[in-house]
Structures are given as structure tokens and as C-alpha cells.
CSV table of C-alpha atoms in Angstrom, one decimal:
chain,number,residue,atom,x,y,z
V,1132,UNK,CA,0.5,-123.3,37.0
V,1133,UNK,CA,0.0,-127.3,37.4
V,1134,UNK,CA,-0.2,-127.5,33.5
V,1135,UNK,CA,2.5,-125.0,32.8
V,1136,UNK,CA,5.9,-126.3,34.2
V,1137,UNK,CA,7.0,-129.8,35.0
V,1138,UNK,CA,6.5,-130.9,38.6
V,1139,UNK,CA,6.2,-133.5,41.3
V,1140,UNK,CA,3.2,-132.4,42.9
V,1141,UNK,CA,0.5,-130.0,42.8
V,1142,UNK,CA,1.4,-126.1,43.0
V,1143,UNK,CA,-1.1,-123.9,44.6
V,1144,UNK,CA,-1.3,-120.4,43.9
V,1145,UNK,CA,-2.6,-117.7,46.3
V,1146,UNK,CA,-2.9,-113.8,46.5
V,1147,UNK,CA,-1.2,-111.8,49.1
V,1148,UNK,CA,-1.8,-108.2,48.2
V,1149,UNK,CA,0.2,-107.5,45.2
V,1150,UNK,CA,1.9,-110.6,45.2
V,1151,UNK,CA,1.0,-114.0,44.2
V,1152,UNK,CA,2.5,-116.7,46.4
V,1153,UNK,CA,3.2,-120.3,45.1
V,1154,UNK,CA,2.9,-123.2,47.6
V,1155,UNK,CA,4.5,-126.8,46.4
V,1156,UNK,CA,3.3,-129.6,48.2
V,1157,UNK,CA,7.0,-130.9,47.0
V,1158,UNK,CA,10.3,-129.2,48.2
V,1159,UNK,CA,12.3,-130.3,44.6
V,1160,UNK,CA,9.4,-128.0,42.9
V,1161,UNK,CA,10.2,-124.9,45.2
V,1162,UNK,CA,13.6,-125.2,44.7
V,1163,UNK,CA,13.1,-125.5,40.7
V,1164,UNK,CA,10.9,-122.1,40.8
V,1165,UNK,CA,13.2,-120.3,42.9
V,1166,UNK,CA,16.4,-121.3,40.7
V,1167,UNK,CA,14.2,-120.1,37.6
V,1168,UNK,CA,14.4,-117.2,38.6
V,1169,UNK,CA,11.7,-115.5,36.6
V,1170,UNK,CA,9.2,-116.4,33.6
V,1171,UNK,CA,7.0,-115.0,31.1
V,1172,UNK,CA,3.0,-115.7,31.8
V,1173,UNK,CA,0.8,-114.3,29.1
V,1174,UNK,CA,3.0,-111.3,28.3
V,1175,UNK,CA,4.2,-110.4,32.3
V,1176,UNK,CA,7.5,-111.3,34.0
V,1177,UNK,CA,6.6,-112.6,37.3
V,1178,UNK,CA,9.9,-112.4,39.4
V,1179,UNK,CA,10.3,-115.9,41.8
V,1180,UNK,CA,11.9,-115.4,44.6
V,1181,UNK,CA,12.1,-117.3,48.4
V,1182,UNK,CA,10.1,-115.6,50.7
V,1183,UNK,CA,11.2,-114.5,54.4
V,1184,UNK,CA,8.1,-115.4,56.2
V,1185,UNK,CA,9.6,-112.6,59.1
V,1186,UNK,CA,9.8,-110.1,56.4
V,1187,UNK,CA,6.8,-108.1,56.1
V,1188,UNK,CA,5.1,-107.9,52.8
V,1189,UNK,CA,5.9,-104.2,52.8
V,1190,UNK,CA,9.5,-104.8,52.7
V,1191,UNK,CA,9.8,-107.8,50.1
V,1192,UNK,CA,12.3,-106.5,47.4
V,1193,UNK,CA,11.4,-107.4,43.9
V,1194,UNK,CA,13.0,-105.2,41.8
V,1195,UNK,CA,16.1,-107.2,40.3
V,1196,UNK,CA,15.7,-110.1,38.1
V,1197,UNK,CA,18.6,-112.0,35.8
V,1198,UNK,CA,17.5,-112.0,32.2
V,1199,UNK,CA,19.3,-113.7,28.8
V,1200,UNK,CA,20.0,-110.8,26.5
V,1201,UNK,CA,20.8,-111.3,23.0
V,1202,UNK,CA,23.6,-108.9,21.8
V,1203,UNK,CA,23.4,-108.5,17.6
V,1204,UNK,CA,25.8,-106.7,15.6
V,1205,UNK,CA,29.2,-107.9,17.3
V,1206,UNK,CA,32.0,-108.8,14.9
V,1207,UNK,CA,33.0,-112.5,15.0
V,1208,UNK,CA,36.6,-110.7,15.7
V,1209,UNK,CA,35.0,-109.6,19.1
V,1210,UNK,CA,32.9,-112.7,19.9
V,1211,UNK,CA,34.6,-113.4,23.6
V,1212,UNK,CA,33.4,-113.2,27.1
V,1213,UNK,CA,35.4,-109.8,27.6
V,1214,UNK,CA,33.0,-107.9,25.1
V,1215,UNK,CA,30.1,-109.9,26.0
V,1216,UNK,CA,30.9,-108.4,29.6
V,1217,UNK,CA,31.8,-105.1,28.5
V,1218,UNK,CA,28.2,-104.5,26.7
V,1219,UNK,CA,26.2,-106.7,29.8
V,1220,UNK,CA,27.1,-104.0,31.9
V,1221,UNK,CA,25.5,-100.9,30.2
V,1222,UNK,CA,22.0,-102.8,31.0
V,1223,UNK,CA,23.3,-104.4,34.8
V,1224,UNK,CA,25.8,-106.9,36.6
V,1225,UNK,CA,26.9,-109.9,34.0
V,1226,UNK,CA,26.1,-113.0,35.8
V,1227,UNK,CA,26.8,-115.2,33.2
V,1228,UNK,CA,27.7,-115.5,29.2
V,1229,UNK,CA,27.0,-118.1,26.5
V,1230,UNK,CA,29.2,-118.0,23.7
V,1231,UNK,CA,28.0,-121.1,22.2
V,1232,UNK,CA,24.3,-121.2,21.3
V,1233,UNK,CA,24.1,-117.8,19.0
V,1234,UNK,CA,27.8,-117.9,17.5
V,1235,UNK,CA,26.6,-119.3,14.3
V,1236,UNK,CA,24.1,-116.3,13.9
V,1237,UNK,CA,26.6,-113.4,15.0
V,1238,UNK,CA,24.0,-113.5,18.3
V,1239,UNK,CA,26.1,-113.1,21.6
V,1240,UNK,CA,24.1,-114.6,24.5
V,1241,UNK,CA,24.3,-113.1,28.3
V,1242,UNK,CA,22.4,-113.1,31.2
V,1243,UNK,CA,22.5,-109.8,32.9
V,1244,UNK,CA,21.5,-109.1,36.1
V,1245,UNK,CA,18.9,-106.3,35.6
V,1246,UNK,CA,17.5,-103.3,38.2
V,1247,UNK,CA,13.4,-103.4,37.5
V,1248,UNK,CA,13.1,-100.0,39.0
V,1249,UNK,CA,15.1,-98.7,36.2
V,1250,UNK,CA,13.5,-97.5,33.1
């Protein structure tokens, strides 16, 4: 982890059953994880969230995750937020749309809220 993401101070890593718990020494670096969201290591989507210290490991909830999609196919006549929406939802809940990095490739870009426990 210390060589994988820009930081301020050392990230530890630990096991806790079937979760793995990240400790920063530095509050900046928890707070950069958590707005992350998510990331890819070696293939695996490892879902970052705070965790409730009261909460039992039982109940942690790890089943929803925001991911960028990349919509191909859509007419440049059809290349707005609206239709980005419209087709964000038949995977999840649209959280947010980029219209400006794939335009020039027909690629419409949002980030979709997605259920985990969902096929």
C-alpha cells in the first residue's frame, strides 16, 4: 500500500476476518482513501469505506460501491446528461456524469452508483 498511492505517512494494513483494515498514521490519508471510494488491486475491487468502530464486523455493509462506466454507441444527437442518466440507471443510482473527457470518442462517461450483491 505505502508504494501504491500517494501519501503523507505510512499506511498499515491489517486483517480482520474477511476484511482488511487500513490504519494512516495521517488523517489527510484516511480521508483521501475514504473519498476514493474503491480501487483495483491486482485484478479485485476492494471497496473503502469508514468504519464504525461500535458496529460489529458482522454488520459492516459492503455491498454498494460508485463506479465510472463508459457508455459506447450513443449518438452525438443524444450526448447530454439526461441520456447519460437515463442509461446510468439500468445498472444503479447516477451519482455523477462527465460529458467532457470521452465526447471526442462517442464514449459517454458516468459514475453509477452500483448494488455488489447484484449479479
Amino acid at each position: 500500500v505505502n508504494n501504491m498511492w500517494v501519501k503523507r505517512a505510512d499506511i498499515r494494513v491489517s486483517r480482520l476476518k474477511d476484511f482488511f483494515l487500513f490504519h494512516c498514521s495521517n488523517a489527510q490519508d484516511t480521508e483521501d482513501l475514504i473519498q476514493l471510494e474503491n480501487v483495483v488491486i491486482m485484478g479485485v475491487l476492494l471497496v473503502l469505506k469508514r468504519r464504525n468502530p461500535c458496529v460489529p464486523t458482522e454488520e459492516w455493509c459492503l455491498n454498494d460501491t460508485a463506479l465510472w462506466v463508459q457508455i459506447y454507441g450513443v449518438p452525438t444527437t443524444h450526448f447530454n446528461s439526461q441520456v447519460a442518466i437515463k442509461l446510468a440507471e439500468l445498472l444503479g443510482q447516477a451519482v455523477d456524469v462527465d460529458l467532457q473527457h470521452g465526447q471526442k470518442r462517442g464514449i459517454l462517461r458516468v459514475k453509477v452508483r452500483i448494488d455488489l450483491d447484484q449479479p
